[in-house]
Amino acid sequence: MDTVADSATSGAVADPATSGTVRLTVGQAVVRFLAAQWTERDGERRRLFAGCLGIFGHGNVAGLGQALLQDELAGGPERLPYVLARNEQAMVHLAVAYARHEDRLQTWACTASVGPGSTNMLTGAALATVNRIPVLLLPSGTFATRVAGPVLQELEVPYAADVTVNDAFRPLSRFFDRVDRPEQLPAALLNGMRVLTDPVETGAVTIALPQDVQAEAYDWPLELFERRVWRVGRPLPEAADVADAAALISAARRPFVVAGGGVHYSGAEDALRAFCEATGIPVGESQAGKGALPHGHPQAMGAVGSTGTTAANALAREADLVIGVGTRYGDFTTASRTAFQNPGVRFVNVNVARLDAGKLAGLQVVADAREALTALTAALEGYEVEPAYRERQAELWREWDARVEAAYHPPAEVTQALAAGVLTQGTVLGLVNELSDPRDVVVCAAGSMPGDLHKLWRVRDRKGYHVEYGYSCMGYEIPGGIGVRLADPSRDVFVMVGDGSYLMMPAELVTAVQERVKIIVVLVQNHGFHSIGSLSEELGSQRFGTGYRFRDEATGRLDGARLPVYLAASARSFGATVIEVRDPQELEQAIKDAKAAPADGGPVVIHVETDPTVHAPDSGSWWDVPVSEVSELDSTRRAYERYTTHKATQRPHVAPASRDPEGPAR
């Protein structure tokens, strides 16, 4: 990462003495422009784009492909590095993970060919936008001139001649444009940069580039390619909002903080710590906010919600005031609006985005998380929760921490019941957690492990936990791990992935081999979809269609013998170093060996089998997934009875955070 520690001004002013034009293709202009974009926050500058990820086809090989080649051959500090990916969706995941690790201040551009190459990026676009992470997508399009249409991979619809498959990016992008003429490019690029660097609006930015336009030449003003710095500001809270929030907090007896990803993106961890230490208010964390307080802090109650700790969820149930900081209150965080059960509960929401600050009818403090927490701490000088409330926090945490220890080191009766060569998932997570360094990063996204990690993982560094759970996309893990490692090669990255998610996108191991990117992939084989299997059972669907098994010849059902899938051999065939383990001692040695492996030696895959029927400690919480109202199956009927019981505890949370002292309007 290139950084310069100095102050900056946004934009660049052209020197009339050097003004003029330069003739470049659209592709060459895009590459030159992207290489000149920088961000600045708190006096530190860094390149906005670390490079360009891509897979070439007939739609971009002569446009952006030629431009990237020319840029690479020219060399120099201003070039835009290129990395070849194996799957277009995966390269967006890599860019998202990189940007998240860099607190949304730096990202990658992604180029893909016409048709399926570009539409393969749609899932990545959705993931980026859902998670509010900046990434630039450059899908290629068919001919803008239409002179040779319909060309290979072109969509034709009878109601409009200008529709292309790239229009599918519109609802998934925070900004979308299609450049049908070179003259349109500057406005498209500048608008795209505006959105990428806006902490409120950021997400996927899509600029579609028809293949003929990419190769078309134009005389560009030189000013377009001057270094341009985009300042990422810290909006300050309104004094009246801080005063109102402080009044509500001061009146609360059992306040509770929900820390979300905005704490990390703002770099507000120290401000949150100071706030909690001054007031004694406990903190529960969303998936994106995990690690907002380090493990062991007296106010750190761990995960909250459907995959939460019993400590955080007990305090959430009792809270008379919930202070959301940088959270969008997803259904896992609120346990589908059953987490906060105090009849008089009210909400104060600190968020840079008004969309999120207004949720659950909360008092809105629209501001940067760090600045708002600093202001609130000052406004609450002298306020502390009662000593009994601090004692309850400590008691609840001790009880939960003992459960974590039991999951990490299960008793003999559990381990003796396991088949030979099979471990519990808790044992696997525990050994990785305990043997990794505090600065190492764990990466995960889908299956049962995100929930287990959210509950169990002991985070010791603000960047040590990276679980993508806004879109919970299977296949994110390996490219996401590559992205984190590229962002910070000084940290070992542990990619936790189940067999189901691994099979979605294993080929990015080849990218890690090619770029000599060391990631440690802990590949957990449980012969099916562990998470959905458990959910299916809970909903009365008997784990139907969730195991990797042959079709039984007698019944015609997929409940025969296990498939002879050898994932260790698969990973080895991609060029990764593979270590197969069968017991805790072998796993411990494998983790040590993987950490000792050369930094430029490429990926190391640790293959381990686990029992999917041994679960992590229960959160005492719920997640709303509908159950069939009528069924011939007893299992489904029983599940529906449980479902209606939980539904009865859902709350709308529409009461105003504070009453209007002037009463109703006349």
XYZ file of C-alpha atoms in Angstrom:
666
model
C 0.000 0.000 0.000
C 1.391 3.414 -0.953
C 0.770 6.038 1.720
C 1.996 9.561 2.317
C 1.516 11.176 5.726
C 0.590 14.772 4.931
C -2.461 16.960 4.510
C -4.255 17.155 1.175
C -6.738 19.177 -0.779
C -9.482 17.559 -2.771
C -9.203 17.866 -6.515
C -6.475 19.269 -8.746
C -6.124 22.590 -10.536
C -4.631 22.552 -14.007
C -1.660 24.757 -14.813
C -2.562 26.751 -17.961
C 1.045 26.509 -19.087
C 0.837 22.720 -19.279
C -2.769 22.352 -20.398
C -3.403 20.476 -23.607
C -4.621 17.090 -24.760
C -3.324 13.567 -25.142
C -4.659 10.962 -27.567
C -5.500 7.668 -25.851
C -8.027 4.915 -26.239
C -10.853 4.780 -23.719
C -9.191 1.757 -22.119
C -5.875 3.572 -21.834
C -7.619 6.634 -20.407
C -9.367 4.533 -17.754
C -6.109 2.938 -16.613
C -4.252 6.239 -16.532
C -7.068 7.933 -14.618
C -7.406 5.185 -11.990
C -3.664 5.215 -11.293
C -3.895 8.921 -10.381
C -6.678 8.623 -7.766
C -5.871 8.904 -4.058
C -7.789 9.071 -0.807
C -6.948 11.062 2.298
C -8.194 10.784 5.864
C -6.685 12.232 9.016
C -3.741 13.563 7.024
C -2.752 10.232 5.477
C -2.927 9.618 1.747
C -3.043 6.302 -0.056
C -3.813 5.155 -3.555
C -7.503 4.554 -4.085
C -6.764 1.590 -6.374
C -4.205 -1.038 -5.422
C -4.537 -2.495 -8.914
C -6.850 -4.140 -11.399
C -8.173 -7.695 -11.232
C -9.362 -9.295 -14.425
C -10.071 -12.132 -16.782
C -9.732 -11.297 -20.463
C -12.051 -12.236 -23.310
C -13.002 -10.749 -26.640
C -14.837 -7.931 -24.836
C -11.848 -6.428 -23.028
C -8.637 -7.961 -24.351
C -8.116 -5.250 -26.983
C -9.356 -2.428 -24.750
C -8.502 -2.577 -21.071
C -6.252 -5.604 -21.656
C -4.060 -3.727 -24.105
C -4.060 -0.681 -21.844
C -2.941 -2.687 -18.805
C -0.177 -4.346 -20.851
C 1.050 -0.972 -22.065
C 0.919 0.376 -18.519
C 2.895 -2.592 -17.153
C 5.604 -2.285 -19.824
C 5.947 1.441 -19.136
C 6.711 0.697 -15.474
C 7.144 3.424 -12.909
C 5.411 4.229 -9.626
C 2.182 5.428 -11.247
C 1.290 2.151 -12.934
C -1.798 0.070 -12.117
C -0.750 -3.526 -11.264
C -2.758 -6.358 -12.850
C -3.689 -9.680 -11.214
C -5.265 -12.560 -13.134
C -8.166 -14.222 -11.302
C -9.916 -17.519 -12.081
C -13.509 -16.516 -11.505
C -15.099 -13.097 -11.990
C -17.232 -13.338 -8.862
C -14.146 -14.272 -6.865
C -12.169 -11.261 -8.014
C -14.902 -8.961 -6.703
C -14.763 -10.814 -3.375
C -10.990 -10.298 -3.301
C -11.441 -6.564 -3.925
C -14.125 -6.314 -1.222
C -11.969 -8.090 1.367
C -9.007 -5.867 0.542
C -11.145 -2.718 0.837
C -12.672 -3.833 4.120
C -9.256 -4.519 5.620
C -8.175 -1.055 4.479
C -11.177 0.566 6.220
C -12.752 1.333 2.817
C -9.958 3.746 1.888
C -8.427 1.589 -0.859
C -9.837 -0.995 -3.257
C -9.368 -2.679 -6.652
C -10.922 -2.315 -10.085
C -12.309 -5.442 -11.781
C -12.505 -5.962 -15.540
C -14.412 -8.779 -17.250
C -15.363 -9.720 -20.784
C -18.715 -9.531 -22.542
C -21.714 -11.562 -21.387
C -21.100 -14.300 -18.815
C -17.728 -12.901 -17.791
C -19.391 -9.669 -16.739
C -22.584 -11.145 -15.312
C -20.457 -13.466 -13.179
C -19.659 -10.290 -11.205
C -23.300 -9.679 -10.258
C -23.125 -11.629 -7.000
C -19.963 -9.763 -6.053
C -21.679 -6.459 -6.820
C -24.558 -7.353 -4.520
C -22.145 -8.388 -1.775
C -20.209 -5.117 -2.018
C -23.315 -2.949 -1.954
C -25.032 -4.864 0.852
C -21.888 -4.546 2.980
C -21.246 -0.894 1.965
C -17.767 -1.720 0.640
C -16.243 0.190 -2.320
C -15.284 -1.742 -5.447
C -15.109 -0.588 -9.084
C -16.613 -2.936 -11.669
C -15.792 -2.493 -15.364
C -18.017 -4.976 -17.223
C -17.536 -5.112 -20.971
C -20.441 -4.701 -23.344
C -21.375 -5.512 -26.895
C -20.860 -2.962 -29.686
C -22.148 0.536 -28.940
C -22.363 1.142 -32.705
C -24.420 -2.057 -33.201
C -22.933 -2.385 -36.695
C -22.255 -6.113 -36.368
C -25.114 -7.085 -34.093
C -26.138 -9.386 -32.768
C -22.599 -10.274 -31.749
C -21.485 -13.265 -29.726
C -23.041 -13.246 -26.220
C -25.349 -10.301 -26.971
C -28.779 -10.192 -25.338
C -31.682 -9.298 -27.641
C -35.057 -8.285 -26.256
C -38.044 -7.279 -28.400
C -39.050 -4.180 -26.421
C -35.803 -2.148 -26.387
C -32.677 -2.077 -28.528
C -30.445 -0.508 -25.876
C -30.861 -3.160 -23.158
C -27.798 -5.298 -22.395
C -27.035 -7.893 -19.742
C -25.066 -5.208 -17.933
C -28.337 -3.483 -17.028
C -28.628 -6.215 -14.393
C -25.979 -4.296 -12.435
C -28.257 -1.270 -11.964
C -30.109 -2.389 -8.803
C -26.925 -3.893 -7.356
C -24.752 -0.788 -7.729
C -24.557 2.444 -5.791
C -23.661 4.120 -9.078
C -24.125 2.830 -12.615
C -23.227 4.314 -15.986
C -22.603 3.019 -19.491
C -20.091 4.843 -21.650
C -21.325 4.701 -25.240
C -19.124 7.587 -26.381
C -15.620 8.615 -25.233
C -16.943 12.058 -24.309
C -19.043 10.442 -21.573
C -16.079 8.875 -19.782
C -14.859 11.790 -17.598
C -18.257 12.335 -16.007
C -18.729 8.607 -15.438
C -15.317 8.243 -13.799
C -15.649 11.309 -11.590
C -19.104 10.307 -10.398
C -17.836 6.810 -9.716
C -14.960 8.107 -7.588
C -17.362 10.362 -5.679
C -19.451 7.359 -4.642
C -16.524 5.045 -3.915
C -15.061 7.544 -1.446
C -18.334 8.491 0.268
C -18.729 6.520 3.542
C -22.508 6.874 3.303
C -23.053 6.083 -0.362
C -20.270 3.620 -1.029
C -20.718 0.154 -2.506
C -20.319 -1.295 -5.977
C -19.685 1.282 -8.692
C -20.307 -0.076 -12.178
C -19.104 1.611 -15.354
C -20.035 -0.533 -18.344
C -17.666 -0.239 -21.297
C -18.751 -1.560 -24.733
C -15.931 -3.417 -26.432
C -15.692 -1.084 -29.411
C -15.670 1.998 -27.201
C -12.809 0.581 -25.093
C -10.575 0.541 -28.168
C -11.712 3.914 -29.567
C -9.231 6.817 -29.442
C -10.016 10.336 -28.244
C -8.161 13.557 -27.446
C -8.380 13.868 -23.667
C -7.615 17.004 -21.624
C -4.431 16.433 -19.657
C -6.135 17.746 -16.519
C -8.198 14.570 -16.363
C -5.081 12.563 -15.486
C -3.562 14.808 -12.842
C -3.309 13.384 -9.341
C -6.678 13.747 -7.652
C -7.170 13.343 -3.898
C -10.562 12.451 -2.464
C -10.884 13.414 1.169
C -12.884 10.979 3.286
C -14.252 13.223 5.988
C -15.491 12.708 9.513
C -18.919 14.348 9.830
C -19.342 15.903 13.270
C -22.477 15.323 15.331
C -24.969 18.108 15.975
C -24.542 19.484 19.482
C -28.290 19.157 20.134
C -28.239 15.483 19.126
C -25.319 14.794 21.467
C -27.131 16.563 24.312
C -30.355 14.609 23.688
C -28.468 11.314 23.482
C -26.525 12.084 26.660
C -29.785 12.851 28.474
C -31.264 9.500 27.475
C -28.123 7.612 28.459
C -27.883 9.396 31.797
C -31.444 8.377 32.633
C -30.866 4.715 31.743
C -30.174 2.083 34.390
C -29.255 -0.772 32.030
C -27.836 0.768 28.838
C -26.260 -1.527 26.254
C -24.101 -0.792 23.182
C -24.440 -2.652 19.879
C -21.168 -2.123 17.990
C -21.274 -2.587 14.225
C -18.841 -2.404 11.344
C -18.899 1.391 11.419
C -16.740 1.267 14.548
C -13.961 -0.381 12.539
C -14.371 1.692 9.372
C -14.152 4.865 11.452
C -11.202 3.584 13.461
C -13.318 4.273 16.544
C -12.132 1.350 18.692
C -10.172 3.555 21.113
C -13.053 6.016 21.359
C -15.475 3.170 22.125
C -13.106 1.793 24.731
C -12.826 5.187 26.435
C -16.624 5.577 26.356
C -17.201 2.172 27.960
C -14.469 2.510 30.561
C -15.813 5.899 31.635
C -19.442 4.783 31.855
C -19.321 1.031 32.474
C -21.778 0.411 29.627
C -21.401 -3.135 28.187
C -20.910 -3.856 24.490
C -22.360 -6.525 22.222
C -20.982 -6.873 18.703
C -22.514 -7.592 15.323
C -20.594 -9.809 12.907
C -19.050 -6.752 11.232
C -18.384 -5.120 14.605
C -16.719 -8.068 16.308
C -13.413 -6.991 17.815
C -14.637 -3.464 18.529
C -13.421 -4.204 22.053
C -10.630 -6.748 22.556
C -11.289 -10.068 24.252
C -10.956 -9.738 28.009
C -12.116 -6.134 28.282
C -14.555 -5.882 31.228
C -17.292 -4.358 29.043
C -16.795 -6.778 26.116
C -19.759 -9.164 26.136
C -19.031 -10.625 22.691
C -21.479 -11.350 19.935
C -25.112 -10.263 20.165
C -28.180 -11.671 18.433
C -28.991 -14.975 16.780
C -25.370 -16.129 16.873
C -24.566 -14.264 20.054
C -23.220 -15.111 23.470
C -25.574 -15.771 26.360
C -23.917 -12.848 28.160
C -24.606 -10.252 25.473
C -28.085 -11.597 24.771
C -29.089 -11.534 28.446
C -28.029 -7.891 28.728
C -29.760 -7.068 25.436
C -33.027 -8.559 26.720
C -32.883 -6.450 29.882
C -31.600 -3.205 28.345
C -33.749 -0.098 28.822
C -31.601 1.798 26.311
C -29.722 0.406 23.308
C -26.959 2.519 21.790
C -26.255 1.377 18.239
C -22.864 2.486 16.943
C -22.183 1.920 13.245
C -24.691 -0.935 12.923
C -27.441 -1.435 10.367
C -29.378 -3.700 12.731
C -29.567 -6.778 10.513
C -31.902 -9.555 11.564
C -29.083 -11.650 13.016
C -28.075 -8.713 15.221
C -31.608 -8.085 16.506
C -32.489 -11.808 16.584
C -35.263 -10.943 14.134
C -36.441 -8.211 16.528
C -36.698 -10.461 19.554
C -33.396 -9.510 21.216
C -34.571 -6.375 23.050
C -37.459 -7.313 25.337
C -37.554 -4.548 27.950
C -41.064 -3.005 27.629
C -39.629 0.507 27.784
C -36.560 -0.002 25.638
C -35.470 2.968 23.551
C -32.682 3.390 20.987
C -29.922 5.917 20.318
C -28.264 5.305 16.964
C -24.875 6.706 16.020
C -24.265 6.268 12.311
C -22.754 8.167 9.433
C -25.746 7.095 7.308
C -29.147 8.522 8.195
C -30.754 5.382 6.741
C -29.259 3.340 9.581
C -29.433 6.021 12.260
C -33.207 6.130 11.896
C -33.832 2.413 12.382
C -35.902 1.061 15.286
C -37.274 4.592 15.784
C -34.005 5.577 17.416
C -32.734 9.017 18.333
C -30.493 9.837 15.395
C -26.916 10.977 15.894
C -25.748 11.253 12.298
C -21.986 11.477 12.466
C -18.686 9.690 12.220
C -18.540 7.031 14.937
C -15.237 8.181 16.423
C -16.290 11.811 16.617
C -19.713 11.013 18.046
C -18.347 8.672 20.729
C -15.760 11.263 21.742
C -18.460 13.904 22.056
C -20.758 11.585 24.025
C -17.985 10.635 26.442
C -17.386 14.311 27.198
C -21.113 15.026 27.567
C -21.504 12.107 30.002
C -18.689 13.154 32.311
C -19.484 11.886 35.797
C -22.062 9.321 34.652
C -21.501 5.640 35.469
C -23.764 2.623 35.623
C -24.456 1.166 39.047
C -21.831 -1.192 40.511
C -24.370 -4.034 40.511
C -24.691 -3.699 36.736
C -20.922 -4.020 36.313
C -20.976 -7.087 38.538
C -23.719 -8.657 36.442
C -21.652 -8.132 33.306
C -18.668 -9.878 34.891
C -20.804 -12.785 36.139
C -22.510 -13.341 32.789
C -19.166 -13.235 30.983
C -17.544 -15.752 33.319
C -20.398 -18.168 32.654
C -20.073 -17.760 28.896
C -16.280 -17.983 28.852
C -16.532 -21.336 30.628
C -18.806 -22.544 27.818
C -16.258 -21.432 25.244
C -13.544 -23.378 27.046
C -15.754 -26.486 26.979
C -16.329 -26.046 23.235
C -12.620 -25.520 22.540
C -11.619 -28.454 24.763
C -14.612 -30.830 24.843
C -14.890 -33.360 27.660
C -13.775 -36.955 27.185
C -17.309 -38.280 26.732
C -17.708 -36.073 23.653
C -14.368 -36.883 22.034
C -14.682 -40.615 22.741
C -18.021 -40.698 20.949
C -16.500 -39.341 17.733
C -15.518 -41.567 14.859
C -11.821 -42.157 14.329
C -10.141 -39.267 12.550
C -13.035 -36.863 13.235
C -12.886 -33.750 15.442
C -15.488 -31.298 16.675
C -15.726 -27.951 14.915
C -15.225 -26.275 18.288
C -11.895 -28.073 18.736
C -10.750 -26.924 15.301
C -11.693 -23.293 15.960
C -10.167 -23.420 19.417
C -6.789 -24.677 18.286
C -6.581 -22.143 15.454
C -7.610 -19.351 17.828
C -5.123 -20.337 20.517
C -2.163 -21.060 18.213
C -2.563 -18.046 15.922
C -0.853 -14.768 16.763
C -2.959 -11.849 18.048
C -2.460 -9.959 14.768
C -3.408 -12.917 12.571
C -6.727 -12.632 10.726
C -9.502 -15.203 10.552
C -11.635 -15.074 7.377
C -15.002 -16.776 6.892
C -18.344 -16.116 5.218
C -20.879 -18.929 5.048
C -22.050 -22.148 6.619
C -22.045 -22.991 10.310
C -18.619 -21.529 11.032
C -19.602 -17.818 10.899
C -22.059 -18.418 13.722
C -19.549 -20.433 15.730
C -16.817 -17.867 15.124
C -19.129 -15.030 16.144
C -19.827 -16.770 19.455
C -16.481 -18.343 20.216
C -13.582 -16.506 18.560
C -11.461 -14.447 20.934
C -10.424 -11.334 19.023
C -7.182 -9.732 20.180
C -6.610 -7.152 17.434
C -8.958 -4.696 15.722
C -8.237 -6.334 12.362
C -8.152 -9.913 13.581
C -11.703 -10.892 12.616
C -13.046 -10.785 9.049
C -16.372 -12.574 8.562
C -18.526 -11.461 5.620
C -22.065 -11.861 6.897
C -23.989 -9.070 5.217
C -24.475 -11.277 2.143
C -23.046 -14.498 3.643
C -21.802 -15.618 0.258
C -20.507 -19.153 -0.177
C -17.202 -19.069 -2.028
C -16.068 -15.761 -0.526
C -13.564 -17.286 1.865
C -10.531 -18.092 -0.305
C -10.575 -14.959 -2.493
C -11.406 -12.945 0.628
C -8.362 -14.379 2.369
C -6.186 -13.466 -0.612
C -7.534 -9.915 -0.472
C -6.715 -9.549 3.223
C -3.209 -10.955 2.768
C -2.519 -8.634 -0.172
C -3.690 -5.703 1.930
C -1.379 -6.630 4.803
C 1.344 -9.235 4.137
C 2.617 -8.828 7.721
C -0.317 -10.864 9.056
C -0.981 -14.561 8.654
C -4.496 -15.135 7.322
C -6.488 -18.184 8.419
C -9.296 -18.975 5.982
C -11.938 -21.110 7.682
C -14.044 -22.862 5.042
C -16.395 -25.823 5.014
C -16.554 -28.340 2.209
C -19.786 -26.872 0.804
C -18.371 -23.359 0.478
C -14.973 -24.645 -0.687
C -16.584 -26.478 -3.603
C -18.235 -23.248 -4.751
C -14.960 -21.502 -5.588
C -11.786 -23.493 -4.945
C -9.976 -22.368 -8.085
C -8.764 -19.115 -6.513
C -6.158 -21.263 -4.807
C -4.499 -21.125 -8.224
C -4.450 -17.326 -8.000
C -2.781 -17.595 -4.584
C -0.228 -20.020 -6.040
C 0.422 -17.760 -9.026
C 0.915 -14.626 -6.907
C 2.762 -16.537 -4.144
C 0.203 -15.326 -1.615
C 0.439 -17.225 1.642
C -2.955 -17.977 3.142
C -3.622 -20.806 5.585
C -6.840 -22.522 4.552
C -8.428 -24.704 7.219
C -10.679 -26.915 5.095
C -13.346 -28.529 7.264
C -14.890 -31.615 5.674
C -18.272 -32.586 7.130
C -19.754 -34.123 3.980
C -22.505 -31.638 3.315
C -24.090 -28.356 4.280
C -23.644 -28.271 8.066
C -25.447 -24.987 8.700
C -28.412 -25.583 6.431
C -28.630 -29.179 7.568
C -29.087 -27.988 11.145
C -31.545 -25.305 10.060
C -33.495 -27.833 7.997
C -33.759 -30.089 11.029
C -34.917 -27.196 13.202
C -37.609 -26.290 10.662
C -38.872 -29.847 10.443
C -37.369 -30.646 7.034
C -35.155 -33.460 8.351
C -31.880 -32.295 6.736
C -33.380 -33.050 3.320
C -30.975 -32.401 0.428
C -28.124 -31.175 2.620
C -25.733 -34.159 2.614
C -23.182 -35.199 0.008
C -24.456 -38.721 -0.658
C -25.230 -41.087 -3.496
C -28.812 -41.601 -4.591
C -30.117 -44.787 -2.996
C -31.053 -47.260 -5.729
C -33.985 -48.677 -3.764
C -35.617 -45.449 -2.598
C -34.367 -43.015 -5.253
C -33.441 -40.578 -2.470
C -30.126 -38.833 -1.834
C -29.503 -40.725 1.382
C -27.135 -43.457 0.258
C -23.439 -43.828 0.995
C -21.196 -40.767 1.296
C -19.622 -39.467 -1.888
C -15.926 -40.367 -2.267
C -14.924 -36.721 -2.635
C -11.252 -36.199 -1.796
C -10.901 -32.476 -1.182
C -7.288 -32.715 -0.020
C -6.321 -34.094 -3.433
C -8.315 -31.317 -5.087
C -6.380 -28.630 -3.224
C -3.081 -30.382 -3.923
C -3.870 -30.476 -7.640
C -4.120 -26.669 -7.664
C -0.526 -26.392 -6.439
C -1.242 -25.741 -2.755
C 0.716 -27.338 0.068
C -1.707 -29.721 1.792
C -1.541 -31.156 5.316
C -4.088 -33.790 6.321
C -4.846 -34.204 10.022
C -6.837 -36.763 12.018
C -6.561 -35.719 15.670
C -5.955 -32.585 17.783
C -2.220 -33.251 18.092
C -1.790 -33.441 14.312
C -3.894 -30.291 13.887
C -1.757 -28.435 16.411
C 1.419 -29.400 14.566
C -0.139 -28.531 11.193
C -1.007 -25.023 12.394
C 2.544 -24.511 13.647
C 4.005 -25.819 10.377
C 1.694 -23.617 8.317
C 2.679 -20.521 10.251
C 6.346 -21.408 9.816
C 5.938 -21.807 6.036
C 7.657 -19.188 3.820
C 5.808 -15.894 3.432
C 6.039 -16.199 -0.355
C 5.354 -19.933 -0.503
C 1.731 -19.739 -1.562
C -1.310 -21.277 0.120
C -1.210 -23.985 2.777
C -4.356 -26.107 3.125
C -5.050 -28.012 6.350
C -7.686 -30.698 5.733
C -9.676 -31.916 8.749
C -12.900 -33.892 9.168
C -15.496 -32.833 11.747
C -18.776 -34.174 13.085
C -21.663 -31.881 12.003
C -23.925 -33.097 14.814
C -21.744 -31.633 17.586
C -22.820 -28.023 17.951
C -21.385 -24.911 19.542
C -23.016 -23.582 22.750
C -26.526 -22.290 22.167
C -27.021 -18.522 22.068
C -30.429 -18.631 23.703
C -31.658 -16.576 20.773
C -33.682 -16.967 17.564
C -33.679 -16.300 13.822
C -36.896 -15.863 11.850
C -37.049 -18.396 8.995
C -40.645 -19.307 8.073
C -41.965 -22.827 8.655
C -44.681 -24.483 6.573
C -48.058 -23.709 8.168
C -49.531 -27.068 7.161
C -47.738 -30.361 6.677
C -48.205 -34.117 6.655
C -44.895 -34.432 8.562
C -44.923 -34.530 12.357
C -41.469 -32.933 12.392
C -42.744 -29.918 10.443
C -45.875 -29.553 12.594
C -43.757 -29.506 15.758
C -41.407 -26.971 14.172
C -44.356 -24.714 13.319
C -45.518 -24.766 16.936
C -42.075 -23.606 18.038
C -42.082 -20.974 15.309
C -45.364 -19.407 16.408
C -44.079 -19.253 19.982
C -41.051 -17.241 18.867
C -43.099 -15.041 16.530
C -45.159 -13.929 19.497
C -42.049 -12.315 21.020
C -41.209 -10.125 18.008
C -41.491 -6.402 18.627
C -42.048 -3.544 16.155
C -39.827 -0.988 17.974
C -41.711 2.078 16.737
C -41.972 4.131 19.955
C -40.037 7.424 19.810
C -36.746 7.450 21.643
C -37.825 10.428 23.749
C -41.185 11.986 24.440
C -41.954 15.461 23.106
C -42.104 17.694 26.206
C -44.519 20.061 24.453
C -47.081 17.282 24.041
C -49.279 16.696 20.985
C -49.570 19.367 18.321
C -52.688 21.547 18.436
